[in-house]
Amino acid sequence: MGFTFKKDWWKFLGIALVMYSIIAGFLVRVPVLEVIGESIRNLFYHVVMWFAMMIMFVIGLVSSIRYLSAFDMKYDRLASQSVNIGLFFGVLGIVTGMEWANFTWGTPWTNDPQLNGAAVTILAYFAYLVLRSSMDEDHKRARISAVYNIFAFVLLIVFIGILPRIATSSLHPAAGGNASTMATLDNSLRMVFYPAIVGWILIGCWLIQIRQRLADIRNRILESGNQ
């Protein structure tokens, strides 16, 4: 099936916004800030990855809850693929964050609550994939994975959303009593930052759709081979 603008407009929009944010991220005027200087441009890449990751994990959470209420395997598949794409964005977020930290703080990793919380969260979601691969029976795997996925999301809220903000000190904005970056964004930054968030979220949803279709094809091939 080919692309049709009427049905796939959001995919075209996602591509356009991501291309715009990547190009404009290097060209737009940015405010002159102490310490971080021009590296503030990483806001369009590093922070955006975390926003996209969060949305993918929210989709996974909702899908797991819907599976536990209806026991429909399509929700289990959606939850699994959402976590996979969420981890993809999470790893990109850590890599771009380490590069930013190395420039700003002189080291790619510090004993910072936000960094440690992100690492724990990513490991918790990788454990979700290991858990799924350890079981063969479909519905048993779906039930246990759904419960664990809910638990992993709670960990995400605690380690990324709560603990860094109540920590006594943190190098990250909006944590440890620091001012929120979102509240002080320059207008030139907003013009790239917000479209980048929307664009990458749309691309993430598209990747979930692609992975679901590939999984369906593999299942059909296995079913036909067993007949």
mmCIF file of C-alpha atoms in Angstrom:
data_model
loop_
_atom_site.group_PDB
_atom_site.id
_atom_site.type_symbol
_atom_site.label_atom_id
_atom_site.label_comp_id
_atom_site.label_asym_id
_atom_site.label_seq_id
_atom_site.Cartn_x
_atom_site.Cartn_y
_atom_site.Cartn_z
ATOM 1 C CA MET A 1 0.000 0.000 0.000
ATOM 2 C CA GLY A 2 1.384 3.381 -1.026
ATOM 3 C CA PHE A 3 1.207 6.686 0.728
ATOM 4 C CA THR A 4 -1.880 8.829 0.401
ATOM 5 C CA PHE A 5 -1.846 12.338 1.810
ATOM 6 C CA LYS A 6 -5.407 12.049 3.107
ATOM 7 C CA LYS A 7 -4.567 8.993 5.211
ATOM 8 C CA ASP A 8 -0.888 9.591 5.948
ATOM 9 C CA TRP A 9 -0.789 13.380 6.339
ATOM 10 C CA TRP A 10 0.608 13.069 9.847
ATOM 11 C CA LYS A 11 3.624 11.156 8.532
ATOM 12 C CA PHE A 12 4.400 13.911 6.038
ATOM 13 C CA LEU A 13 3.952 16.446 8.830
ATOM 14 C CA GLY A 14 6.331 14.510 11.071
ATOM 15 C CA ILE A 15 9.001 14.366 8.362
ATOM 16 C CA ALA A 16 8.610 18.074 7.598
ATOM 17 C CA LEU A 17 8.833 19.119 11.256
ATOM 18 C CA VAL A 18 11.863 16.936 11.964
ATOM 19 C CA MET A 19 13.688 18.211 8.875
ATOM 20 C CA TYR A 20 12.825 21.778 9.820
ATOM 21 C CA SER A 21 14.009 21.335 13.407
ATOM 22 C CA ILE A 22 17.292 19.678 12.386
ATOM 23 C CA ILE A 23 18.161 22.381 9.857
ATOM 24 C CA ALA A 24 16.844 25.332 11.866
ATOM 25 C CA GLY A 25 18.538 23.953 14.969
ATOM 26 C CA PHE A 26 21.904 24.774 13.402
ATOM 27 C CA LEU A 27 20.885 28.067 11.816
ATOM 28 C CA VAL A 28 18.500 29.823 14.218
ATOM 29 C CA ARG A 29 19.771 32.636 16.414
ATOM 30 C CA VAL A 30 20.299 31.481 19.984
ATOM 31 C CA PRO A 31 20.761 33.595 23.120
ATOM 32 C CA VAL A 32 24.282 34.105 24.413
ATOM 33 C CA LEU A 33 24.491 32.111 27.645
ATOM 34 C CA GLU A 34 27.367 31.609 30.042
ATOM 35 C CA VAL A 35 29.070 28.214 30.228
ATOM 36 C CA ILE A 36 26.907 26.386 27.663
ATOM 37 C CA GLY A 37 27.263 28.919 24.841
ATOM 38 C CA GLU A 38 26.260 27.572 21.410
ATOM 39 C CA SER A 39 25.686 24.109 22.874
ATOM 40 C CA ILE A 40 22.205 25.320 23.851
ATOM 41 C CA ARG A 41 21.305 24.075 20.366
ATOM 42 C CA ASN A 42 21.396 20.559 21.793
ATOM 43 C CA LEU A 43 18.088 21.497 23.409
ATOM 44 C CA PHE A 44 16.505 20.727 20.030
ATOM 45 C CA TYR A 45 17.935 17.217 20.012
ATOM 46 C CA HIS A 46 18.693 15.978 23.524
ATOM 47 C CA VAL A 47 15.632 17.302 25.386
ATOM 48 C CA VAL A 48 13.318 16.528 22.474
ATOM 49 C CA MET A 49 14.409 12.866 22.604
ATOM 50 C CA TRP A 50 13.223 12.667 26.225
ATOM 51 C CA PHE A 51 9.841 14.170 25.361
ATOM 52 C CA ALA A 52 9.395 11.651 22.542
ATOM 53 C CA MET A 53 10.513 8.819 24.843
ATOM 54 C CA MET A 54 7.961 9.822 27.460
ATOM 55 C CA ILE A 55 5.098 9.796 24.950
ATOM 56 C CA MET A 56 6.132 6.376 23.627
ATOM 57 C CA PHE A 57 6.192 4.998 27.167
ATOM 58 C CA VAL A 58 2.793 6.567 27.885
ATOM 59 C CA ILE A 59 1.403 4.798 24.811
ATOM 60 C CA GLY A 60 2.929 1.574 26.139
ATOM 61 C CA LEU A 61 1.426 2.150 29.582
ATOM 62 C CA VAL A 62 -2.075 2.778 28.213
ATOM 63 C CA SER A 63 -1.778 -0.259 25.938
ATOM 64 C CA SER A 64 -0.749 -2.497 28.861
ATOM 65 C CA ILE A 65 -3.688 -1.272 30.931
ATOM 66 C CA ARG A 66 -6.042 -1.902 28.017
ATOM 67 C CA TYR A 67 -4.637 -5.407 27.615
ATOM 68 C CA LEU A 68 -5.274 -6.204 31.282
ATOM 69 C CA SER A 69 -8.865 -4.988 30.902
ATOM 70 C CA ALA A 70 -9.664 -6.747 27.611
ATOM 71 C CA PHE A 71 -6.926 -9.425 27.198
ATOM 72 C CA ASP A 72 -6.686 -8.510 23.525
ATOM 73 C CA MET A 73 -3.250 -9.382 22.141
ATOM 74 C CA LYS A 74 -3.212 -6.362 19.839
ATOM 75 C CA TYR A 75 -2.710 -4.171 22.919
ATOM 76 C CA ASP A 76 0.175 -6.346 24.074
ATOM 77 C CA ARG A 77 1.840 -5.941 20.680
ATOM 78 C CA LEU A 78 1.275 -2.187 20.773
ATOM 79 C CA ALA A 79 2.752 -1.969 24.284
ATOM 80 C CA SER A 80 5.808 -3.977 23.250
ATOM 81 C CA GLN A 81 6.525 -1.900 20.159
ATOM 82 C CA SER A 82 5.958 1.356 22.058
ATOM 83 C CA VAL A 83 8.559 0.352 24.636
ATOM 84 C CA ASN A 84 11.008 -0.571 21.874
ATOM 85 C CA ILE A 85 10.665 2.829 20.212
ATOM 86 C CA GLY A 86 10.693 4.561 23.601
ATOM 87 C CA LEU A 87 14.018 2.900 24.388
ATOM 88 C CA PHE A 88 15.342 4.002 21.007
ATOM 89 C CA PHE A 89 14.591 7.618 21.899
ATOM 90 C CA GLY A 90 15.870 7.076 25.442
ATOM 91 C CA VAL A 91 19.247 5.824 24.258
ATOM 92 C CA LEU A 92 19.505 8.745 21.819
ATOM 93 C CA GLY A 93 18.638 11.066 24.709
ATOM 94 C CA ILE A 94 21.405 9.637 26.877
ATOM 95 C CA VAL A 95 24.001 9.773 24.082
ATOM 96 C CA THR A 96 23.196 13.384 23.155
ATOM 97 C CA GLY A 97 23.042 14.271 26.847
ATOM 98 C CA MET A 98 26.471 12.783 27.508
ATOM 99 C CA GLU A 99 27.917 14.827 24.658
ATOM 100 C CA TRP A 100 26.314 17.976 26.065
ATOM 101 C CA ALA A 101 27.539 17.149 29.585
ATOM 102 C CA ASN A 102 31.066 16.574 28.343
ATOM 103 C CA PHE A 103 31.114 20.041 26.789
ATOM 104 C CA THR A 104 29.387 21.833 29.671
ATOM 105 C CA TRP A 105 30.640 19.995 32.757
ATOM 106 C CA GLY A 106 33.891 18.528 31.423
ATOM 107 C CA THR A 107 32.739 14.920 31.789
ATOM 108 C CA PRO A 108 30.087 12.809 30.019
ATOM 109 C CA TRP A 109 28.645 11.610 33.325
ATOM 110 C CA THR A 110 28.391 13.094 36.813
ATOM 111 C CA ASN A 111 26.754 11.970 40.045
ATOM 112 C CA ASP A 112 23.609 13.913 39.167
ATOM 113 C CA PRO A 113 20.119 12.754 40.264
ATOM 114 C CA GLN A 114 18.664 13.355 36.793
ATOM 115 C CA LEU A 115 21.373 11.354 35.046
ATOM 116 C CA ASN A 116 21.259 8.479 37.519
ATOM 117 C CA GLY A 117 17.461 8.423 37.400
ATOM 118 C CA ALA A 118 17.515 8.272 33.603
ATOM 119 C CA ALA A 119 19.969 5.364 33.696
ATOM 120 C CA VAL A 120 17.831 3.406 36.179
ATOM 121 C CA THR A 121 14.712 4.015 34.091
ATOM 122 C CA ILE A 122 16.322 2.888 30.837
ATOM 123 C CA LEU A 123 17.642 -0.260 32.536
ATOM 124 C CA ALA A 124 14.169 -0.978 33.930
ATOM 125 C CA TYR A 125 12.688 -0.852 30.436
ATOM 126 C CA PHE A 126 15.461 -3.003 29.003
ATOM 127 C CA ALA A 127 14.530 -5.515 31.702
ATOM 128 C CA TYR A 128 10.998 -5.431 30.252
ATOM 129 C CA LEU A 129 12.376 -6.686 26.929
ATOM 130 C CA VAL A 130 14.431 -9.379 28.669
ATOM 131 C CA LEU A 131 11.331 -10.468 30.607
ATOM 132 C CA ARG A 132 9.303 -10.794 27.410
ATOM 133 C CA SER A 133 12.000 -12.826 25.685
ATOM 134 C CA SER A 134 12.159 -15.272 28.613
ATOM 135 C CA MET A 135 8.591 -16.557 28.133
ATOM 136 C CA ASP A 136 7.104 -18.518 25.231
ATOM 137 C CA GLU A 137 3.390 -18.703 26.046
ATOM 138 C CA ASP A 138 1.734 -15.655 24.492
ATOM 139 C CA HIS A 139 -0.919 -14.732 27.044
ATOM 140 C CA LYS A 140 1.283 -15.468 30.042
ATOM 141 C CA ARG A 141 3.981 -13.238 28.546
ATOM 142 C CA ALA A 142 1.415 -10.544 27.805
ATOM 143 C CA ARG A 143 -0.050 -10.554 31.325
ATOM 144 C CA ILE A 144 3.278 -10.477 33.172
ATOM 145 C CA SER A 145 4.746 -7.936 30.757
ATOM 146 C CA ALA A 146 1.728 -5.646 31.148
ATOM 147 C CA VAL A 147 2.036 -5.632 34.928
ATOM 148 C CA TYR A 148 5.783 -5.024 34.725
ATOM 149 C CA ASN A 149 5.280 -2.227 32.186
ATOM 150 C CA ILE A 150 3.031 -0.398 34.634
ATOM 151 C CA PHE A 151 5.665 -0.858 37.338
ATOM 152 C CA ALA A 152 8.399 0.444 35.000
ATOM 153 C CA PHE A 153 6.375 3.568 34.233
ATOM 154 C CA VAL A 154 5.975 4.254 37.939
ATOM 155 C CA LEU A 155 9.760 3.994 38.256
ATOM 156 C CA LEU A 156 10.101 6.468 35.388
ATOM 157 C CA ILE A 157 7.889 9.018 37.173
ATOM 158 C CA VAL A 158 9.775 8.559 40.424
ATOM 159 C CA PHE A 159 13.347 8.580 39.086
ATOM 160 C CA ILE A 160 12.932 11.217 36.368
ATOM 161 C CA GLY A 161 9.972 13.286 37.471
ATOM 162 C CA ILE A 162 10.088 13.366 41.282
ATOM 163 C CA LEU A 163 13.460 12.538 42.855
ATOM 164 C CA PRO A 164 15.554 15.001 40.763
ATOM 165 C CA ARG A 165 13.192 17.834 41.729
ATOM 166 C CA ILE A 166 13.400 17.180 45.443
ATOM 167 C CA ALA A 167 17.148 16.533 45.429
ATOM 168 C CA THR A 168 19.214 19.033 47.386
ATOM 169 C CA SER A 169 21.375 19.777 44.369
ATOM 170 C CA SER A 170 21.340 19.060 40.659
ATOM 171 C CA LEU A 171 23.084 20.453 37.608
ATOM 172 C CA HIS A 172 19.933 20.089 35.523
ATOM 173 C CA PRO A 173 17.400 22.934 35.136
ATOM 174 C CA ALA A 174 14.044 22.472 36.944
ATOM 175 C CA ALA A 175 15.751 20.101 39.382
ATOM 176 C CA GLY A 176 17.206 20.637 42.793
ATOM 177 C CA GLY A 177 15.635 24.063 43.035
ATOM 178 C CA ASN A 178 17.005 25.371 39.722
ATOM 179 C CA ALA A 179 14.836 27.526 37.483
ATOM 180 C CA SER A 180 12.872 25.774 34.766
ATOM 181 C CA THR A 181 14.345 25.962 31.288
ATOM 182 C CA MET A 182 10.886 25.669 29.774
ATOM 183 C CA ALA A 183 9.747 28.821 31.548
ATOM 184 C CA THR A 184 12.735 30.857 30.347
ATOM 185 C CA LEU A 185 13.014 29.721 26.712
ATOM 186 C CA ASP A 186 13.886 32.451 24.259
ATOM 187 C CA ASN A 187 11.266 32.875 21.491
ATOM 188 C CA SER A 188 13.807 31.868 18.854
ATOM 189 C CA LEU A 189 14.312 28.595 20.725
ATOM 190 C CA ARG A 190 10.584 27.956 21.058
ATOM 191 C CA MET A 191 10.169 28.264 17.275
ATOM 192 C CA VAL A 192 12.349 25.181 16.830
ATOM 193 C CA PHE A 193 11.891 23.328 20.119
ATOM 194 C CA TYR A 194 8.110 22.806 19.998
ATOM 195 C CA PRO A 195 7.942 21.752 16.325
ATOM 196 C CA ALA A 196 10.799 19.316 17.027
ATOM 197 C CA ILE A 197 8.823 17.694 19.856
ATOM 198 C CA VAL A 198 5.733 17.256 17.686
ATOM 199 C CA GLY A 199 7.754 16.017 14.731
ATOM 200 C CA TRP A 200 9.698 13.368 16.624
ATOM 201 C CA ILE A 201 6.567 12.143 18.405
ATOM 202 C CA LEU A 202 4.857 11.680 15.031
ATOM 203 C CA ILE A 203 7.922 9.854 13.708
ATOM 204 C CA GLY A 204 7.879 7.665 16.821
ATOM 205 C CA CYS A 205 4.238 6.734 16.207
ATOM 206 C CA TRP A 206 5.108 5.932 12.605
ATOM 207 C CA LEU A 207 7.965 3.672 13.738
ATOM 208 C CA ILE A 208 5.592 1.862 16.087
ATOM 209 C CA GLN A 209 3.223 1.286 13.172
ATOM 210 C CA ILE A 210 6.045 -0.063 10.996
ATOM 211 C CA ARG A 211 7.261 -2.428 13.721
ATOM 212 C CA GLN A 212 3.724 -3.690 14.300
ATOM 213 C CA ARG A 213 3.314 -4.481 10.625
ATOM 214 C CA LEU A 214 6.660 -6.294 10.538
ATOM 215 C CA ALA A 215 5.639 -8.304 13.614
ATOM 216 C CA ASP A 216 2.338 -9.225 11.948
ATOM 217 C CA ILE A 217 4.193 -10.407 8.836
ATOM 218 C CA ARG A 218 6.549 -12.553 10.941
ATOM 219 C CA ASN A 219 3.592 -14.084 12.792
ATOM 220 C CA ARG A 220 1.830 -14.934 9.537
ATOM 221 C CA ILE A 221 4.984 -16.551 8.179
ATOM 222 C CA LEU A 222 5.356 -18.641 11.349
ATOM 223 C CA GLU A 223 1.683 -19.644 11.293
ATOM 224 C CA SER A 224 1.868 -20.676 7.645
ATOM 225 C CA GLY A 225 5.034 -22.672 8.347
ATOM 226 C CA ASN A 226 3.338 -24.580 11.174
ATOM 227 C CA GLN A 227 0.376 -25.609 9.038
#
